PDB file of C-alpha atoms in Angstrom:
ATOM      1  CA  MET S   1      -0.004   0.043   0.075  1.00  0.00           C
ATOM      2  CA  SER S   2       1.342   3.338  -1.019  1.00  0.00           C
ATOM      3  CA  ILE S   3       1.987   6.111   1.501  1.00  0.00           C
ATOM      4  CA  ARG S   4      -0.273   8.996   0.648  1.00  0.00           C
ATOM      5  CA  THR S   5       2.001  12.010   0.692  1.00  0.00           C
ATOM      6  CA  ALA S   6       1.273  15.826   0.707  1.00  0.00           C
ATOM      7  CA  ILE S   7       3.836  18.587   0.349  1.00  0.00           C
ATOM      8  CA  LEU S   8       3.447  22.081   1.915  1.00  0.00           C
ATOM      9  CA  ASP S   9       6.040  24.777   0.919  1.00  0.00           C
ATOM     10  CA  ASP S  10       5.617  28.357   0.179  1.00  0.00           C
ATOM     11  CA  GLU S  11       8.535  28.198  -2.567  1.00  0.00           C
ATOM     12  CA  PRO S  12       7.219  26.925  -5.903  1.00  0.00           C
ATOM     13  CA  LEU S  13      10.759  25.510  -6.756  1.00  0.00           C
ATOM     14  CA  ALA S  14      10.885  23.563  -3.581  1.00  0.00           C
ATOM     15  CA  LEU S  15       7.503  22.143  -4.422  1.00  0.00           C
ATOM     16  CA  ASP S  16       8.651  21.091  -7.915  1.00  0.00           C
ATOM     17  CA  ILE S  17      11.791  19.287  -6.512  1.00  0.00           C
ATOM     18  CA  LEU S  18       9.822  17.413  -3.830  1.00  0.00           C
ATOM     19  CA  ASN S  19       7.184  16.598  -6.119  1.00  0.00           C
ATOM     20  CA  ASP S  20       9.762  14.967  -8.491  1.00  0.00           C
ATOM     21  CA  TYR S  21      11.229  13.096  -5.621  1.00  0.00           C
ATOM     22  CA  VAL S  22       7.922  11.680  -4.532  1.00  0.00           C
ATOM     23  CA  ALA S  23       7.115  10.696  -8.122  1.00  0.00           C
ATOM     24  CA  LYS S  24      10.158   8.552  -8.514  1.00  0.00           C
ATOM     25  CA  THR S  25       9.730   6.989  -5.039  1.00  0.00           C
ATOM     26  CA  ALA S  26       7.809   3.774  -5.565  1.00  0.00           C
ATOM     27  CA  SER S  27       6.453   3.716  -1.943  1.00  0.00           C
ATOM     28  CA  LEU S  28       4.888   7.237  -2.209  1.00  0.00           C
ATOM     29  CA  GLU S  29       1.684   8.459  -3.737  1.00  0.00           C
ATOM     30  CA  LEU S  30       1.275  12.246  -4.064  1.00  0.00           C
ATOM     31  CA  VAL S  31      -2.111  13.458  -3.079  1.00  0.00           C
ATOM     32  CA  LEU S  32      -1.384  17.182  -2.886  1.00  0.00           C
ATOM     33  CA  ALA S  33       1.365  19.674  -3.379  1.00  0.00           C
ATOM     34  CA  SER S  34       0.485  23.212  -2.362  1.00  0.00           C
ATOM     35  CA  THR S  35       1.600  26.543  -1.020  1.00  0.00           C
ATOM     36  CA  ASP S  36      -1.598  26.958   0.889  1.00  0.00           C
ATOM     37  CA  PRO S  37      -1.382  25.634   4.548  1.00  0.00           C
ATOM     38  CA  PHE S  38      -5.098  25.710   4.964  1.00  0.00           C
ATOM     39  CA  GLU S  39      -5.658  23.486   1.934  1.00  0.00           C
ATOM     40  CA  VAL S  40      -3.136  20.903   3.199  1.00  0.00           C
ATOM     41  CA  LEU S  41      -4.539  21.217   6.807  1.00  0.00           C
ATOM     42  CA  GLN S  42      -7.986  20.287   5.547  1.00  0.00           C
ATOM     43  CA  MET S  43      -6.762  17.208   3.902  1.00  0.00           C
ATOM     44  CA  VAL S  44      -4.831  16.019   6.855  1.00  0.00           C
ATOM     45  CA  GLN S  45      -7.850  16.482   9.187  1.00  0.00           C
ATOM     46  CA  GLU S  46      -9.979  14.553   6.839  1.00  0.00           C
ATOM     47  CA  GLY S  47      -7.620  11.612   7.190  1.00  0.00           C
ATOM     48  CA  LYS S  48      -6.415  11.642   3.461  1.00  0.00           C
ATOM     49  CA  VAL S  49      -2.615  12.117   4.245  1.00  0.00           C
ATOM     50  CA  ASP S  50      -0.189   9.592   5.765  1.00  0.00           C
ATOM     51  CA  LEU S  51       2.873  11.596   5.310  1.00  0.00           C
ATOM     52  CA  LEU S  52       3.548  15.476   4.982  1.00  0.00           C
ATOM     53  CA  LEU S  53       6.643  16.965   3.794  1.00  0.00           C
ATOM     54  CA  LEU S  54       6.491  20.219   5.679  1.00  0.00           C
ATOM     55  CA  ASP S  55       8.406  23.549   5.343  1.00  0.00           C
ATOM     56  CA  ILE S  56       8.950  25.501   8.551  1.00  0.00           C
ATOM     57  CA  GLN S  57       9.148  29.115   7.486  1.00  0.00           C
ATOM     58  CA  MET S  58       5.928  30.136   5.773  1.00  0.00           C
ATOM     59  CA  PRO S  59       4.188  33.544   5.964  1.00  0.00           C
ATOM     60  CA  GLU S  60       0.504  32.537   6.741  1.00  0.00           C
ATOM     61  CA  LEU S  61       1.279  29.499   9.025  1.00  0.00           C
ATOM     62  CA  THR S  62       4.604  28.200  10.176  1.00  0.00           C
ATOM     63  CA  GLY S  63       5.547  24.609  10.218  1.00  0.00           C
ATOM     64  CA  ILE S  64       5.618  24.685  13.980  1.00  0.00           C
ATOM     65  CA  GLN S  65       2.193  26.171  14.190  1.00  0.00           C
ATOM     66  CA  PHE S  66       0.848  23.534  11.682  1.00  0.00           C
ATOM     67  CA  MET S  67       2.464  20.725  13.806  1.00  0.00           C
ATOM     68  CA  LYS S  68       0.661  22.057  16.905  1.00  0.00           C
ATOM     69  CA  ILE S  69      -2.673  21.904  15.149  1.00  0.00           C
ATOM     70  CA  VAL S  70      -2.387  18.492  13.464  1.00  0.00           C
ATOM     71  CA  LYS S  71      -0.452  16.805  16.348  1.00  0.00           C
ATOM     72  CA  GLU S  72      -0.211  13.006  15.381  1.00  0.00           C
ATOM     73  CA  GLN S  73      -2.771  12.983  12.574  1.00  0.00           C
ATOM     74  CA  CYS S  74      -0.089  12.112  10.083  1.00  0.00           C
ATOM     75  CA  ARG S  75       3.719  11.481   9.908  1.00  0.00           C
ATOM     76  CA  ILE S  76       5.852  14.542   9.210  1.00  0.00           C
ATOM     77  CA  ILE S  77       9.076  15.256   7.587  1.00  0.00           C
ATOM     78  CA  LEU S  78      10.430  18.784   7.959  1.00  0.00           C
ATOM     79  CA  THR S  79      12.129  20.382   5.065  1.00  0.00           C
ATOM     80  CA  THR S  80      13.922  23.779   5.617  1.00  0.00           C
ATOM     81  CA  ALA S  81      17.023  25.739   4.934  1.00  0.00           C
ATOM     82  CA  TYR S  82      17.509  26.581   8.526  1.00  0.00           C
ATOM     83  CA  THR S  83      19.203  24.496  11.177  1.00  0.00           C
ATOM     84  CA  GLU S  84      17.946  26.303  14.198  1.00  0.00           C
ATOM     85  CA  TYR S  85      14.495  24.626  14.043  1.00  0.00           C
ATOM     86  CA  ALA S  86      15.843  21.083  14.468  1.00  0.00           C
ATOM     87  CA  MET S  87      15.156  20.703  18.183  1.00  0.00           C
ATOM     88  CA  ASP S  88      11.520  22.212  17.807  1.00  0.00           C
ATOM     89  CA  GLY S  89      10.878  19.702  15.123  1.00  0.00           C
ATOM     90  CA  TYR S  90      12.020  16.628  17.229  1.00  0.00           C
ATOM     91  CA  GLU S  91       9.770  17.734  20.058  1.00  0.00           C
ATOM     92  CA  TYR S  92       6.870  16.808  17.770  1.00  0.00           C
ATOM     93  CA  ASN S  93       8.255  13.395  16.944  1.00  0.00           C
ATOM     94  CA  VAL S  94       8.939  14.169  13.296  1.00  0.00           C
ATOM     95  CA  VAL S  95      10.211  11.270  11.130  1.00  0.00           C
ATOM     96  CA  ASP S  96      13.274  13.374   9.943  1.00  0.00           C
ATOM     97  CA  TYR S  97      14.719  16.823   9.404  1.00  0.00           C
ATOM     98  CA  LEU S  98      15.992  17.620   5.955  1.00  0.00           C
ATOM     99  CA  LEU S  99      18.032  20.656   5.152  1.00  0.00           C
ATOM    100  CA  LYS S 100      17.712  22.319   1.813  1.00  0.00           C
ATOM    101  CA  PRO S 101      18.953  21.780  -0.830  1.00  0.00           C
ATOM    102  CA  ILE S 102      17.908  18.202  -0.342  1.00  0.00           C
ATOM    103  CA  PRO S 103      19.781  15.546  -2.115  1.00  0.00           C
ATOM    104  CA  TYR S 104      17.631  12.669  -3.409  1.00  0.00           C
ATOM    105  CA  ASN S 105      19.652   9.979  -1.489  1.00  0.00           C
ATOM    106  CA  ARG S 106      19.119  11.860   1.692  1.00  0.00           C
ATOM    107  CA  PHE S 107      15.434  12.043   0.943  1.00  0.00           C
ATOM    108  CA  CYS S 108      15.449   8.289   0.362  1.00  0.00           C
ATOM    109  CA  LYS S 109      17.061   7.694   3.727  1.00  0.00           C
ATOM    110  CA  ALA S 110      14.223   9.829   5.457  1.00  0.00           C
ATOM    111  CA  ILE S 111      11.497   7.783   3.602  1.00  0.00           C
ATOM    112  CA  ASP S 112      13.124   4.514   4.655  1.00  0.00           C
ATOM    113  CA  LYS S 113      12.729   5.606   8.340  1.00  0.00           C
ATOM    114  CA  LEU S 114       8.943   5.022   7.782  1.00  0.00           C
ATOM    115  CA  THR S 115       9.426   1.271   7.029  1.00  0.00           C
ATOM    116  CA  PRO S 116       9.461  -0.742  10.291  1.00  0.00           C
ATOM    117  CA  ASN S 117      11.165  -3.800   8.827  1.00  0.00           C
ATOM    118  CA  LYS S 118      14.609  -2.992   7.908  1.00  0.00           C
ATOM    119  CA  ASP S 119      15.176  -6.115   5.589  1.00  0.00           C
ATOM    120  CA  THR S 120      18.003  -6.088   3.053  1.00  0.00           C
ATOM    121  CA  PRO S 121      16.904  -4.288  -0.054  1.00  0.00           C
ATOM    122  CA  VAL S 122      17.158  -7.432  -2.178  1.00  0.00           C
ATOM    123  CA  ILE S 123      15.258  -9.862  -0.159  1.00  0.00           C
ATOM    124  CA  GLY S 124      15.002 -12.948  -2.330  1.00  0.00           C
ATOM    125  CA  GLY S 125      13.649 -14.315  -5.491  1.00  0.00           C
ATOM    126  CA  SER S 126      14.416 -17.076  -8.070  1.00  0.00           C
ATOM    127  CA  ASP S 127      16.189 -17.618 -11.344  1.00  0.00           C
ATOM    128  CA  ASP S 128      13.478 -15.539 -13.174  1.00  0.00           C
ATOM    129  CA  PHE S 129      12.846 -12.645 -10.687  1.00  0.00           C
ATOM    130  CA  ILE S 130      14.058 -10.794  -7.580  1.00  0.00           C
ATOM    131  CA  PHE S 131      12.086  -8.955  -4.788  1.00  0.00           C
ATOM    132  CA  VAL S 132      13.396  -5.463  -4.189  1.00  0.00           C
ATOM    133  CA  LYS S 133      12.667  -3.170  -1.322  1.00  0.00           C
ATOM    134  CA  SER S 134      11.915   0.332  -2.591  1.00  0.00           C
ATOM    135  CA  GLY S 135      10.928   2.602   0.281  1.00  0.00           C
ATOM    136  CA  TYR S 136       7.721   1.455   1.823  1.00  0.00           C
ATOM    137  CA  LYS S 137       7.106  -1.183  -0.920  1.00  0.00           C
ATOM    138  CA  THR S 138       8.559  -4.474  -1.815  1.00  0.00           C
ATOM    139  CA  LEU S 139       8.491  -4.938  -5.648  1.00  0.00           C
ATOM    140  CA  LYS S 140       8.772  -8.064  -7.804  1.00  0.00           C
ATOM    141  CA  LEU S 141      11.243  -7.419 -10.683  1.00  0.00           C
ATOM    142  CA  LEU S 142      11.516  -9.881 -13.587  1.00  0.00           C
ATOM    143  CA  LEU S 143      15.247 -10.348 -14.288  1.00  0.00           C
ATOM    144  CA  LYS S 144      14.491 -10.317 -18.017  1.00  0.00           C
ATOM    145  CA  ASP S 145      12.995  -6.897 -17.744  1.00  0.00           C
ATOM    146  CA  ILE S 146      16.093  -5.305 -15.989  1.00  0.00           C
ATOM    147  CA  VAL S 147      18.306  -3.687 -18.695  1.00  0.00           C
ATOM    148  CA  TYR S 148      21.030  -2.266 -16.396  1.00  0.00           C
ATOM    149  CA  ILE S 149      21.584  -1.163 -12.876  1.00  0.00           C
ATOM    150  CA  LYS S 150      23.340   2.165 -11.882  1.00  0.00           C
ATOM    151  CA  SER S 151      24.762   3.005  -8.582  1.00  0.00           C
ATOM    152  CA  ASP S 152      24.429   6.592  -7.229  1.00  0.00           C
ATOM    153  CA  SER S 153      25.787   7.389  -3.821  1.00  0.00           C
ATOM    154  CA  ASP S 154      23.648   5.469  -1.271  1.00  0.00           C
ATOM    155  CA  TYR S 155      21.042   4.057  -3.647  1.00  0.00           C
ATOM    156  CA  ILE S 156      20.841   2.182  -6.832  1.00  0.00           C
ATOM    157  CA  ALA S 157      18.468   2.372  -9.858  1.00  0.00           C
ATOM    158  CA  TYR S 158      17.060  -0.595 -11.793  1.00  0.00           C
ATOM    159  CA  TYR S 159      16.337   0.622 -15.343  1.00  0.00           C
ATOM    160  CA  LEU S 160      13.678  -1.542 -16.934  1.00  0.00           C
ATOM    161  CA  THR S 161      12.768  -2.462 -20.508  1.00  0.00           C
ATOM    162  CA  ASP S 162       9.631  -0.199 -20.413  1.00  0.00           C
ATOM    163  CA  GLY S 163      11.726   2.814 -19.734  1.00  0.00           C
ATOM    164  CA  SER S 164      10.825   3.007 -15.998  1.00  0.00           C
ATOM    165  CA  LYS S 165      13.369   2.799 -13.142  1.00  0.00           C
ATOM    166  CA  VAL S 166      13.033   1.486  -9.472  1.00  0.00           C
ATOM    167  CA  LEU S 167      15.227   2.993  -6.808  1.00  0.00           C
ATOM    168  CA  SER S 168      16.506   1.066  -3.764  1.00  0.00           C
ATOM    169  CA  LEU S 169      18.958   1.359  -0.939  1.00  0.00           C
ATOM    170  CA  ASP S 170      21.678  -1.026  -1.838  1.00  0.00           C
ATOM    171  CA  ASN S 171      25.025  -1.359  -3.510  1.00  0.00           C
ATOM    172  CA  LEU S 172      26.467  -3.078  -6.588  1.00  0.00           C
ATOM    173  CA  LYS S 173      29.009  -4.978  -4.622  1.00  0.00           C
ATOM    174  CA  ASP S 174      26.270  -6.848  -2.763  1.00  0.00           C
ATOM    175  CA  LEU S 175      24.235  -7.319  -5.824  1.00  0.00           C
ATOM    176  CA  GLN S 176      27.022  -9.071  -7.682  1.00  0.00           C
ATOM    177  CA  ASP S 177      26.611 -12.093  -5.362  1.00  0.00           C
ATOM    178  CA  LYS S 178      22.822 -12.017  -5.742  1.00  0.00           C
ATOM    179  CA  LEU S 179      22.194 -11.866  -9.415  1.00  0.00           C
ATOM    180  CA  PRO S 180      22.776 -14.495 -12.142  1.00  0.00           C
ATOM    181  CA  GLY S 181      25.665 -14.616 -14.521  1.00  0.00           C
ATOM    182  CA  SER S 182      23.620 -12.692 -17.218  1.00  0.00           C
ATOM    183  CA  PHE S 183      24.374  -9.597 -15.063  1.00  0.00           C
ATOM    184  CA  TYR S 184      27.841  -8.302 -15.377  1.00  0.00           C
ATOM    185  CA  ARG S 185      29.781  -5.498 -13.684  1.00  0.00           C
ATOM    186  CA  VAL S 186      31.182  -3.233 -16.352  1.00  0.00           C
ATOM    187  CA  HIS S 187      32.055  -0.094 -14.334  1.00  0.00           C
ATOM    188  CA  LYS S 188      32.181   1.100 -10.670  1.00  0.00           C
ATOM    189  CA  SER S 189      28.716   2.578 -11.167  1.00  0.00           C
ATOM    190  CA  TYR S 190      27.200   0.114 -13.580  1.00  0.00           C
ATOM    191  CA  MET S 191      25.943  -3.509 -13.802  1.00  0.00           C
ATOM    192  CA  ILE S 192      24.426  -4.532 -17.109  1.00  0.00           C
ATOM    193  CA  ASN S 193      22.238  -7.451 -18.320  1.00  0.00           C
ATOM    194  CA  LEU S 194      24.070  -9.032 -21.166  1.00  0.00           C
ATOM    195  CA  GLU S 195      20.812  -9.929 -22.882  1.00  0.00           C
ATOM    196  CA  HIS S 196      19.976  -6.311 -23.530  1.00  0.00           C
ATOM    197  CA  ILE S 197      23.275  -5.128 -25.139  1.00  0.00           C
ATOM    198  CA  THR S 198      22.665  -4.191 -28.679  1.00  0.00           C
ATOM    199  CA  SER S 199      26.249  -3.121 -29.668  1.00  0.00           C
ATOM    200  CA  ILE S 200      29.707  -2.406 -28.135  1.00  0.00           C
ATOM    201  CA  GLU S 201      32.010   0.163 -29.653  1.00  0.00           C
ATOM    202  CA  ARG S 202      35.402   0.441 -28.006  1.00  0.00           C
ATOM    203  CA  ASN S 203      34.728   1.068 -24.332  1.00  0.00           C
ATOM    204  CA  ARG S 204      31.023   1.903 -24.654  1.00  0.00           C
ATOM    205  CA  ILE S 205      28.020  -0.288 -24.586  1.00  0.00           C
ATOM    206  CA  THR S 206      24.712   0.570 -26.145  1.00  0.00           C
ATOM    207  CA  THR S 207      21.612  -0.989 -24.611  1.00  0.00           C
ATOM    208  CA  CYS S 208      18.152  -1.698 -26.065  1.00  0.00           C
ATOM    209  CA  LEU S 209      17.120   1.486 -24.302  1.00  0.00           C
ATOM    210  CA  GLN S 210      19.716   3.387 -26.428  1.00  0.00           C
ATOM    211  CA  ASN S 211      21.633   4.192 -23.380  1.00  0.00           C
ATOM    212  CA  ILE S 212      25.449   4.457 -23.524  1.00  0.00           C
ATOM    213  CA  ILE S 213      27.121   2.462 -20.618  1.00  0.00           C
ATOM    214  CA  PRO S 214      30.839   3.111 -20.137  1.00  0.00           C
ATOM    215  CA  VAL S 215      33.234   0.098 -19.544  1.00  0.00           C
ATOM    216  CA  GLY S 216      35.675   0.992 -16.841  1.00  0.00           C
ATOM    217  CA  ASP S 217      39.303   0.118 -17.167  1.00  0.00           C
ATOM    218  CA  ARG S 218      39.305  -1.971 -14.117  1.00  0.00           C
ATOM    219  CA  TYR S 219      36.506  -4.195 -15.574  1.00  0.00           C
ATOM    220  CA  LYS S 220      37.434  -4.144 -19.241  1.00  0.00           C
ATOM    221  CA  GLU S 221      39.619  -7.146 -19.603  1.00  0.00           C
ATOM    222  CA  ALA S 222      37.210  -9.489 -17.669  1.00  0.00           C
ATOM    223  CA  PHE S 223      34.175  -8.052 -19.541  1.00  0.00           C
ATOM    224  CA  PHE S 224      35.570  -8.614 -22.978  1.00  0.00           C
ATOM    225  CA  LYS S 225      36.713 -12.129 -21.998  1.00  0.00           C
ATOM    226  CA  ARG S 226      33.153 -12.815 -20.813  1.00  0.00           C
ATOM    227  CA  ILE S 227      31.432 -11.789 -23.942  1.00  0.00           C
ATOM    228  CA  GLN S 228      33.965 -13.479 -26.114  1.00  0.00           C
ATOM    229  CA  SER S 229      33.182 -16.887 -24.371  1.00  0.00           C
TER     230      SER S 229
END
C-alpha cells in the first residue's frame, strides 16, 4: 500500500523538487502539493494524508504552528533551509529533518525510516525474478526486464525495458553475489544485463534503451573475455 503524501512549501521551486522526488519513489503516492497551508490542513484533518513534507518558514502559518494543530494525525518530515528549528521539530516526533537543498539519496533515507522492517533491499527471488525493497514497498522485478543497474551514492536504480526505473537502498558489490551470470559489472557505477546489449564500440555499450554505458578500465579485460566466451 502506497504512502499518501502531501507537500506544503511556500516556494514553488521547492514544491517542484519534492514533487519529483515523490514521483520517482515507488512507496509514495502524491495526493497534494500546495503553497496553501489551509488546503493541506483540511486534507490532513480529513484523514487523507499519511505523510506530510512540511516547510517550517511560511508566511501565513509556520510549520511549528501547523504541527501544533495536526499533532499526530499524520507522519511529518520537515524540510527547511534553517538548522535552528531542528530541536523544535523533534519535540513533535517528526520522522526526519531535511536541510535544503535536499539531495535525493538523503530524501530516500528519510523515507526509509517510515518502514518498520529493515530487511535487506534485495530480499530474495528465483532464477526468473527478484524482490526489491523500494521505500515502503517490496517490488517483484523480472530479471529479463532489467536492462542495467546504476549506482548513485547510497542508492541504486534498476532501469527496466519499459523505460521506468526502480530505486532502492543497496550497492552493486552486494548485488554481484545475488544476481545470475547474465548480469555483469562493467564499471564502478554500472551492472548490465548482457541480454540487453545491442552493440559495443570500443569502451562503450549501447543497450536496447539506447543508453550508452561506459566500460571502466578496471573491468574491461574481464568483460571482453566474458562476451567472447
